[in-house]
Amino acid sequence: MGDVRPVLVVTGTRREGAVLDEGAGIKIIAGGGDAEFLARELAREAKGAAGCISFGMCGALDPALRIGDWVIGAILVGRREMACDPRWIASLSSSLPAARVGPIYADGHLITNAPDKASLHRETGALAADMESHIAARAAAEAGLPFAILRCVSDEADANLPPAIAVAMRPGGGLALGAAFSSIMKQPSQLPGLISSIADFRQAYAALATGVRAVGLCLGCDRR
């Protein structure tokens, strides 16, 4: 990559990052639900970066959002409050004109049930929630980097995620299949919901890949 400063792309899982071309001006860091690991990796990489973007899947809090819809963060709310870079927002919006722009919520927890989603939407006005944006925001603020959030809806506001989903991530962004299987064995009644959630995730991944082609190699940072 020579002297090109990469854009740090923060995801939950490696699969989310797999839709991107890491050799084209970006550095993907998957947190896998491990906040301390993600913070360490971002602190190590941030000094030589051009920007930091929280990217991948999200859970809808706004009931109008559907699977595969895109949301662009205007401001982060939750554990940390931080405005996103306005020029980066404009760049992303021009590439994804159908995307909703607004607050995104993150506090490190997976929001798994519809009542909690509804409560957060009422209290914060957030469109959607993810598990990594607050950590990415802190790293960007400490390094003086522009910050953005670009997420694709993988579960709707009225969806209740099964317990196996909550334990399915490993540190570093891999899938904890053993933990998920163990959860199913302990609570077999969640299997229909799990199958439905996986179908939604597949639809969202397809939308993620399509949207990335519209946004471009550096996720709009190069046009801000």
PDB file of C-alpha atoms in Angstrom:
ATOM      1  CA  MET A   1       0.000   0.000   0.000  1.00  0.00           C
ATOM      2  CA  GLY A   2       3.048   2.260   0.066  1.00  0.00           C
ATOM      3  CA  ASP A   3       2.451   5.597   1.760  1.00  0.00           C
ATOM      4  CA  VAL A   4      -1.342   5.404   1.474  1.00  0.00           C
ATOM      5  CA  ARG A   5      -2.993   5.831   4.857  1.00  0.00           C
ATOM      6  CA  PRO A   6      -5.703   3.212   5.243  1.00  0.00           C
ATOM      7  CA  VAL A   7      -9.251   3.717   6.403  1.00  0.00           C
ATOM      8  CA  LEU A   8      -9.919   1.649   9.528  1.00  0.00           C
ATOM      9  CA  VAL A   9     -13.084  -0.400   9.033  1.00  0.00           C
ATOM     10  CA  VAL A  10     -14.538  -1.692  12.305  1.00  0.00           C
ATOM     11  CA  THR A  11     -16.843  -4.705  12.051  1.00  0.00           C
ATOM     12  CA  GLY A  12     -18.303  -7.254  14.417  1.00  0.00           C
ATOM     13  CA  THR A  13     -17.410 -10.345  12.394  1.00  0.00           C
ATOM     14  CA  ARG A  14     -14.867 -11.227   9.757  1.00  0.00           C
ATOM     15  CA  ARG A  15     -17.705 -12.206   7.436  1.00  0.00           C
ATOM     16  CA  GLU A  16     -18.945  -8.612   7.403  1.00  0.00           C
ATOM     17  CA  GLY A  17     -15.469  -7.469   6.398  1.00  0.00           C
ATOM     18  CA  ALA A  18     -15.234 -10.145   3.706  1.00  0.00           C
ATOM     19  CA  VAL A  19     -17.381  -8.062   1.347  1.00  0.00           C
ATOM     20  CA  LEU A  20     -14.567  -5.481   1.234  1.00  0.00           C
ATOM     21  CA  ASP A  21     -11.234  -5.421  -0.587  1.00  0.00           C
ATOM     22  CA  GLU A  22      -8.744  -4.985   2.231  1.00  0.00           C
ATOM     23  CA  GLY A  23      -5.878  -4.277  -0.145  1.00  0.00           C
ATOM     24  CA  ALA A  24      -7.541  -1.159  -1.547  1.00  0.00           C
ATOM     25  CA  GLY A  25      -6.843   1.503   1.064  1.00  0.00           C
ATOM     26  CA  ILE A  26      -8.622  -0.079   4.013  1.00  0.00           C
ATOM     27  CA  LYS A  27      -7.703  -2.039   7.129  1.00  0.00           C
ATOM     28  CA  ILE A  28     -10.436  -4.274   8.553  1.00  0.00           C
ATOM     29  CA  ILE A  29     -10.589  -4.879  12.308  1.00  0.00           C
ATOM     30  CA  ALA A  30     -13.244  -7.317  13.521  1.00  0.00           C
ATOM     31  CA  GLY A  31     -14.115  -7.079  17.204  1.00  0.00           C
ATOM     32  CA  GLY A  32     -16.067 -10.287  17.696  1.00  0.00           C
ATOM     33  CA  GLY A  33     -17.826  -8.930  20.769  1.00  0.00           C
ATOM     34  CA  ASP A  34     -14.541  -8.420  22.644  1.00  0.00           C
ATOM     35  CA  ALA A  35     -14.408  -4.712  23.505  1.00  0.00           C
ATOM     36  CA  GLU A  36     -10.924  -4.790  25.027  1.00  0.00           C
ATOM     37  CA  PHE A  37      -9.439  -6.606  22.029  1.00  0.00           C
ATOM     38  CA  LEU A  38     -11.063  -4.177  19.606  1.00  0.00           C
ATOM     39  CA  ALA A  39      -9.905  -1.127  21.553  1.00  0.00           C
ATOM     40  CA  ARG A  40      -6.314  -2.394  21.635  1.00  0.00           C
ATOM     41  CA  GLU A  41      -6.260  -3.109  17.912  1.00  0.00           C
ATOM     42  CA  LEU A  42      -7.734   0.275  17.035  1.00  0.00           C
ATOM     43  CA  ALA A  43      -5.294   2.130  19.283  1.00  0.00           C
ATOM     44  CA  ARG A  44      -2.419   0.336  17.562  1.00  0.00           C
ATOM     45  CA  GLU A  45      -3.631   1.089  14.033  1.00  0.00           C
ATOM     46  CA  ALA A  46      -5.200   4.532  14.409  1.00  0.00           C
ATOM     47  CA  LYS A  47      -2.034   6.639  14.309  1.00  0.00           C
ATOM     48  CA  GLY A  48      -1.377   5.860  10.675  1.00  0.00           C
ATOM     49  CA  ALA A  49      -4.988   5.904   9.475  1.00  0.00           C
ATOM     50  CA  ALA A  50      -6.964   8.291   7.292  1.00  0.00           C
ATOM     51  CA  GLY A  51     -10.297   7.731   9.046  1.00  0.00           C
ATOM     52  CA  CYS A  52     -12.350   5.257  11.037  1.00  0.00           C
ATOM     53  CA  ILE A  53     -15.725   3.844  10.012  1.00  0.00           C
ATOM     54  CA  SER A  54     -18.031   1.472  11.880  1.00  0.00           C
ATOM     55  CA  PHE A  55     -19.361  -0.875   9.216  1.00  0.00           C
ATOM     56  CA  GLY A  56     -21.483  -3.998   8.832  1.00  0.00           C
ATOM     57  CA  MET A  57     -24.776  -5.230  10.226  1.00  0.00           C
ATOM     58  CA  CYS A  58     -27.092  -3.554  12.694  1.00  0.00           C
ATOM     59  CA  GLY A  59     -30.373  -4.131  14.442  1.00  0.00           C
ATOM     60  CA  ALA A  60     -33.206  -1.775  13.525  1.00  0.00           C
ATOM     61  CA  LEU A  61     -34.730   0.295  16.299  1.00  0.00           C
ATOM     62  CA  ASP A  62     -36.951   2.316  13.973  1.00  0.00           C
ATOM     63  CA  PRO A  63     -39.916   0.089  12.977  1.00  0.00           C
ATOM     64  CA  ALA A  64     -39.912   1.563   9.463  1.00  0.00           C
ATOM     65  CA  LEU A  65     -36.571  -0.071   8.618  1.00  0.00           C
ATOM     66  CA  ARG A  66     -36.507  -3.402   6.775  1.00  0.00           C
ATOM     67  CA  ILE A  67     -33.910  -6.136   6.243  1.00  0.00           C
ATOM     68  CA  GLY A  68     -31.212  -4.880   3.890  1.00  0.00           C
ATOM     69  CA  ASP A  69     -31.921  -1.169   4.436  1.00  0.00           C
ATOM     70  CA  TRP A  70     -28.876   1.062   4.901  1.00  0.00           C
ATOM     71  CA  VAL A  71     -28.380   3.521   7.740  1.00  0.00           C
ATOM     72  CA  ILE A  72     -25.750   6.248   7.915  1.00  0.00           C
ATOM     73  CA  GLY A  73     -24.839   7.658  11.301  1.00  0.00           C
ATOM     74  CA  ALA A  74     -25.332  11.376  11.877  1.00  0.00           C
ATOM     75  CA  ILE A  75     -24.439  11.051  15.542  1.00  0.00           C
ATOM     76  CA  LEU A  76     -23.533   8.208  17.869  1.00  0.00           C
ATOM     77  CA  VAL A  77     -25.586   7.868  21.056  1.00  0.00           C
ATOM     78  CA  GLY A  78     -25.438   5.415  23.921  1.00  0.00           C
ATOM     79  CA  ARG A  79     -22.284   4.818  25.914  1.00  0.00           C
ATOM     80  CA  ARG A  80     -20.597   7.660  24.044  1.00  0.00           C
ATOM     81  CA  GLU A  81     -22.046  10.610  22.154  1.00  0.00           C
ATOM     82  CA  MET A  82     -20.126  11.803  19.120  1.00  0.00           C
ATOM     83  CA  ALA A  83     -21.068  13.491  15.867  1.00  0.00           C
ATOM     84  CA  CYS A  84     -20.033  11.798  12.653  1.00  0.00           C
ATOM     85  CA  ASP A  85     -17.948  13.629  10.059  1.00  0.00           C
ATOM     86  CA  PRO A  86     -20.359  15.742   7.942  1.00  0.00           C
ATOM     87  CA  ARG A  87     -18.336  15.479   4.747  1.00  0.00           C
ATOM     88  CA  TRP A  88     -18.158  11.709   5.092  1.00  0.00           C
ATOM     89  CA  ILE A  89     -21.921  11.594   5.701  1.00  0.00           C
ATOM     90  CA  ALA A  90     -22.446  13.578   2.496  1.00  0.00           C
ATOM     91  CA  SER A  91     -20.185  11.226   0.533  1.00  0.00           C
ATOM     92  CA  LEU A  92     -21.986   8.125   1.800  1.00  0.00           C
ATOM     93  CA  SER A  93     -25.405   9.672   1.197  1.00  0.00           C
ATOM     94  CA  SER A  94     -24.549  10.506  -2.399  1.00  0.00           C
ATOM     95  CA  SER A  95     -23.585   6.869  -3.031  1.00  0.00           C
ATOM     96  CA  LEU A  96     -26.574   5.405  -1.159  1.00  0.00           C
ATOM     97  CA  PRO A  97     -29.395   7.923  -1.674  1.00  0.00           C
ATOM     98  CA  ALA A  98     -32.015   5.560  -0.218  1.00  0.00           C
ATOM     99  CA  ALA A  99     -30.139   5.218   3.077  1.00  0.00           C
ATOM    100  CA  ARG A 100     -31.593   6.709   6.253  1.00  0.00           C
ATOM    101  CA  VAL A 101     -29.391   9.223   8.061  1.00  0.00           C
ATOM    102  CA  GLY A 102     -29.741   9.665  11.806  1.00  0.00           C
ATOM    103  CA  PRO A 103     -28.584   8.659  15.289  1.00  0.00           C
ATOM    104  CA  ILE A 104     -27.059   5.218  15.863  1.00  0.00           C
ATOM    105  CA  TYR A 105     -26.997   3.588  19.295  1.00  0.00           C
ATOM    106  CA  ALA A 106     -24.121   1.501  20.677  1.00  0.00           C
ATOM    107  CA  ASP A 107     -23.201   0.415  24.181  1.00  0.00           C
ATOM    108  CA  GLY A 108     -21.491  -2.931  23.572  1.00  0.00           C
ATOM    109  CA  HIS A 109     -24.592  -5.062  24.118  1.00  0.00           C
ATOM    110  CA  LEU A 110     -26.583  -6.983  21.545  1.00  0.00           C
ATOM    111  CA  ILE A 111     -30.179  -5.731  21.657  1.00  0.00           C
ATOM    112  CA  THR A 112     -32.066  -8.997  21.289  1.00  0.00           C
ATOM    113  CA  ASN A 113     -35.748  -8.323  21.911  1.00  0.00           C
ATOM    114  CA  ALA A 114     -38.449  -6.099  20.465  1.00  0.00           C
ATOM    115  CA  PRO A 115     -39.468  -4.340  23.712  1.00  0.00           C
ATOM    116  CA  ASP A 116     -35.895  -3.202  24.379  1.00  0.00           C
ATOM    117  CA  LYS A 117     -35.573  -1.985  20.794  1.00  0.00           C
ATOM    118  CA  ALA A 118     -38.798  -0.010  21.077  1.00  0.00           C
ATOM    119  CA  SER A 119     -37.685   1.518  24.383  1.00  0.00           C
ATOM    120  CA  LEU A 120     -34.322   2.605  22.988  1.00  0.00           C
ATOM    121  CA  HIS A 121     -35.967   4.116  19.923  1.00  0.00           C
ATOM    122  CA  ARG A 122     -38.331   6.158  22.105  1.00  0.00           C
ATOM    123  CA  GLU A 123     -35.607   7.285  24.504  1.00  0.00           C
ATOM    124  CA  THR A 124     -32.818   8.099  22.041  1.00  0.00           C
ATOM    125  CA  GLY A 125     -34.417   8.509  18.620  1.00  0.00           C
ATOM    126  CA  ALA A 126     -31.780   6.143  17.230  1.00  0.00           C
ATOM    127  CA  LEU A 127     -32.512   4.430  13.935  1.00  0.00           C
ATOM    128  CA  ALA A 128     -30.475   1.317  14.686  1.00  0.00           C
ATOM    129  CA  ALA A 129     -27.997  -0.265  17.101  1.00  0.00           C
ATOM    130  CA  ASP A 130     -24.689  -2.082  16.803  1.00  0.00           C
ATOM    131  CA  MET A 131     -22.011  -3.356  19.183  1.00  0.00           C
ATOM    132  CA  GLU A 132     -18.853  -1.611  17.958  1.00  0.00           C
ATOM    133  CA  SER A 133     -19.517   2.033  17.050  1.00  0.00           C
ATOM    134  CA  HIS A 134     -18.795   3.445  20.508  1.00  0.00           C
ATOM    135  CA  ILE A 135     -15.352   1.815  20.527  1.00  0.00           C
ATOM    136  CA  ALA A 136     -14.598   3.014  17.006  1.00  0.00           C
ATOM    137  CA  ALA A 137     -15.711   6.524  17.968  1.00  0.00           C
ATOM    138  CA  ARG A 138     -13.391   6.621  20.962  1.00  0.00           C
ATOM    139  CA  ALA A 139     -10.428   5.510  18.862  1.00  0.00           C
ATOM    140  CA  ALA A 140     -11.215   8.109  16.206  1.00  0.00           C
ATOM    141  CA  ALA A 141     -11.544  10.887  18.781  1.00  0.00           C
ATOM    142  CA  GLU A 142      -8.284   9.992  20.504  1.00  0.00           C
ATOM    143  CA  ALA A 143      -6.387   9.888  17.192  1.00  0.00           C
ATOM    144  CA  GLY A 144      -8.107  12.944  15.690  1.00  0.00           C
ATOM    145  CA  LEU A 145      -9.593  10.942  12.809  1.00  0.00           C
ATOM    146  CA  PRO A 146     -12.821  11.569  10.900  1.00  0.00           C
ATOM    147  CA  PHE A 147     -15.481   9.094  12.023  1.00  0.00           C
ATOM    148  CA  ALA A 148     -18.427   7.547  10.212  1.00  0.00           C
ATOM    149  CA  ILE A 149     -21.027   4.823  10.689  1.00  0.00           C
ATOM    150  CA  LEU A 150     -22.408   2.787   7.786  1.00  0.00           C
ATOM    151  CA  ARG A 151     -24.618  -0.163   8.663  1.00  0.00           C
ATOM    152  CA  CYS A 152     -27.078  -2.519   6.969  1.00  0.00           C
ATOM    153  CA  VAL A 153     -30.156  -3.821   8.808  1.00  0.00           C
ATOM    154  CA  SER A 154     -30.026  -7.544   9.625  1.00  0.00           C
ATOM    155  CA  ASP A 155     -32.902  -7.731  12.134  1.00  0.00           C
ATOM    156  CA  GLU A 156     -36.006  -5.583  12.237  1.00  0.00           C
ATOM    157  CA  ALA A 157     -37.361  -3.688  15.220  1.00  0.00           C
ATOM    158  CA  ASP A 158     -40.073  -6.267  15.948  1.00  0.00           C
ATOM    159  CA  ALA A 159     -37.685  -9.240  15.728  1.00  0.00           C
ATOM    160  CA  ASN A 160     -36.583 -11.189  18.804  1.00  0.00           C
ATOM    161  CA  LEU A 161     -33.150 -12.742  18.355  1.00  0.00           C
ATOM    162  CA  PRO A 162     -32.650 -16.276  19.738  1.00  0.00           C
ATOM    163  CA  PRO A 163     -30.058 -16.846  22.499  1.00  0.00           C
ATOM    164  CA  ALA A 164     -27.682 -18.697  20.146  1.00  0.00           C
ATOM    165  CA  ILE A 165     -27.092 -15.471  18.209  1.00  0.00           C
ATOM    166  CA  ALA A 166     -25.838 -13.704  21.329  1.00  0.00           C
ATOM    167  CA  VAL A 167     -23.058 -16.272  21.896  1.00  0.00           C
ATOM    168  CA  ALA A 168     -22.107 -16.859  18.259  1.00  0.00           C
ATOM    169  CA  MET A 169     -19.152 -14.422  18.017  1.00  0.00           C
ATOM    170  CA  ARG A 170     -15.562 -15.138  18.972  1.00  0.00           C
ATOM    171  CA  PRO A 171     -12.899 -12.504  19.755  1.00  0.00           C
ATOM    172  CA  GLY A 172     -11.353 -11.442  16.471  1.00  0.00           C
ATOM    173  CA  GLY A 173     -14.606 -11.836  14.555  1.00  0.00           C
ATOM    174  CA  GLY A 174     -14.856 -15.581  14.042  1.00  0.00           C
ATOM    175  CA  LEU A 175     -17.963 -17.668  14.627  1.00  0.00           C
ATOM    176  CA  ALA A 176     -18.287 -19.520  17.925  1.00  0.00           C
ATOM    177  CA  LEU A 177     -20.159 -22.477  16.472  1.00  0.00           C
ATOM    178  CA  GLY A 178     -19.606 -24.638  19.543  1.00  0.00           C
ATOM    179  CA  ALA A 179     -21.186 -22.054  21.825  1.00  0.00           C
ATOM    180  CA  ALA A 180     -24.118 -21.607  19.456  1.00  0.00           C
ATOM    181  CA  PHE A 181     -24.663 -25.380  19.261  1.00  0.00           C
ATOM    182  CA  SER A 182     -24.534 -25.669  23.040  1.00  0.00           C
ATOM    183  CA  SER A 183     -27.153 -22.925  23.333  1.00  0.00           C
ATOM    184  CA  ILE A 184     -29.436 -24.801  20.944  1.00  0.00           C
ATOM    185  CA  MET A 185     -29.027 -28.013  22.920  1.00  0.00           C
ATOM    186  CA  LYS A 186     -29.985 -26.223  26.135  1.00  0.00           C
ATOM    187  CA  GLN A 187     -32.971 -24.497  24.537  1.00  0.00           C
ATOM    188  CA  PRO A 188     -34.163 -26.413  21.436  1.00  0.00           C
ATOM    189  CA  SER A 189     -37.307 -24.298  21.214  1.00  0.00           C
ATOM    190  CA  GLN A 190     -35.225 -21.443  19.783  1.00  0.00           C
ATOM    191  CA  LEU A 191     -34.431 -23.380  16.592  1.00  0.00           C
ATOM    192  CA  PRO A 192     -37.292 -21.998  14.430  1.00  0.00           C
ATOM    193  CA  GLY A 193     -36.362 -18.457  15.433  1.00  0.00           C
ATOM    194  CA  LEU A 194     -32.712 -19.170  14.723  1.00  0.00           C
ATOM    195  CA  ILE A 195     -33.506 -20.445  11.231  1.00  0.00           C
ATOM    196  CA  SER A 196     -35.555 -17.306  10.560  1.00  0.00           C
ATOM    197  CA  SER A 197     -32.738 -15.063  11.857  1.00  0.00           C
ATOM    198  CA  ILE A 198     -30.171 -16.815   9.664  1.00  0.00           C
ATOM    199  CA  ALA A 199     -32.384 -16.255   6.618  1.00  0.00           C
ATOM    200  CA  ASP A 200     -32.585 -12.547   7.494  1.00  0.00           C
ATOM    201  CA  PHE A 201     -28.805 -12.381   7.919  1.00  0.00           C
ATOM    202  CA  ARG A 202     -28.287 -13.948   4.503  1.00  0.00           C
ATOM    203  CA  GLN A 203     -30.538 -11.338   2.927  1.00  0.00           C
ATOM    204  CA  ALA A 204     -28.673  -8.582   4.747  1.00  0.00           C
ATOM    205  CA  TYR A 205     -25.273  -9.915   3.633  1.00  0.00           C
ATOM    206  CA  ALA A 206     -26.435  -9.812   0.014  1.00  0.00           C
ATOM    207  CA  ALA A 207     -27.514  -6.181   0.466  1.00  0.00           C
ATOM    208  CA  LEU A 208     -24.200  -5.419   2.185  1.00  0.00           C
ATOM    209  CA  ALA A 209     -22.214  -6.703  -0.795  1.00  0.00           C
ATOM    210  CA  THR A 210     -24.374  -4.777  -3.273  1.00  0.00           C
ATOM    211  CA  GLY A 211     -24.126  -1.531  -1.325  1.00  0.00           C
ATOM    212  CA  VAL A 212     -20.346  -1.755  -0.994  1.00  0.00           C
ATOM    213  CA  ARG A 213     -20.013  -1.688  -4.761  1.00  0.00           C
ATOM    214  CA  ALA A 214     -21.956   1.580  -4.836  1.00  0.00           C
ATOM    215  CA  VAL A 215     -19.954   3.194  -2.017  1.00  0.00           C
ATOM    216  CA  GLY A 216     -16.505   2.342  -3.440  1.00  0.00           C
ATOM    217  CA  LEU A 217     -13.209   0.929  -2.259  1.00  0.00           C
ATOM    218  CA  CYS A 218     -12.514   3.330   0.611  1.00  0.00           C
ATOM    219  CA  LEU A 219     -16.147   3.501   1.771  1.00  0.00           C
ATOM    220  CA  GLY A 220     -16.488   7.123   0.759  1.00  0.00           C
ATOM    221  CA  CYS A 221     -13.584   8.452   2.837  1.00  0.00           C
ATOM    222  CA  ASP A 222     -11.604   9.289  -0.302  1.00  0.00           C
ATOM    223  CA  ARG A 223     -14.410  11.563  -1.527  1.00  0.00           C
ATOM    224  CA  ARG A 224     -15.086  13.435   1.706  1.00  0.00           C
TER     225      ARG A 224
END
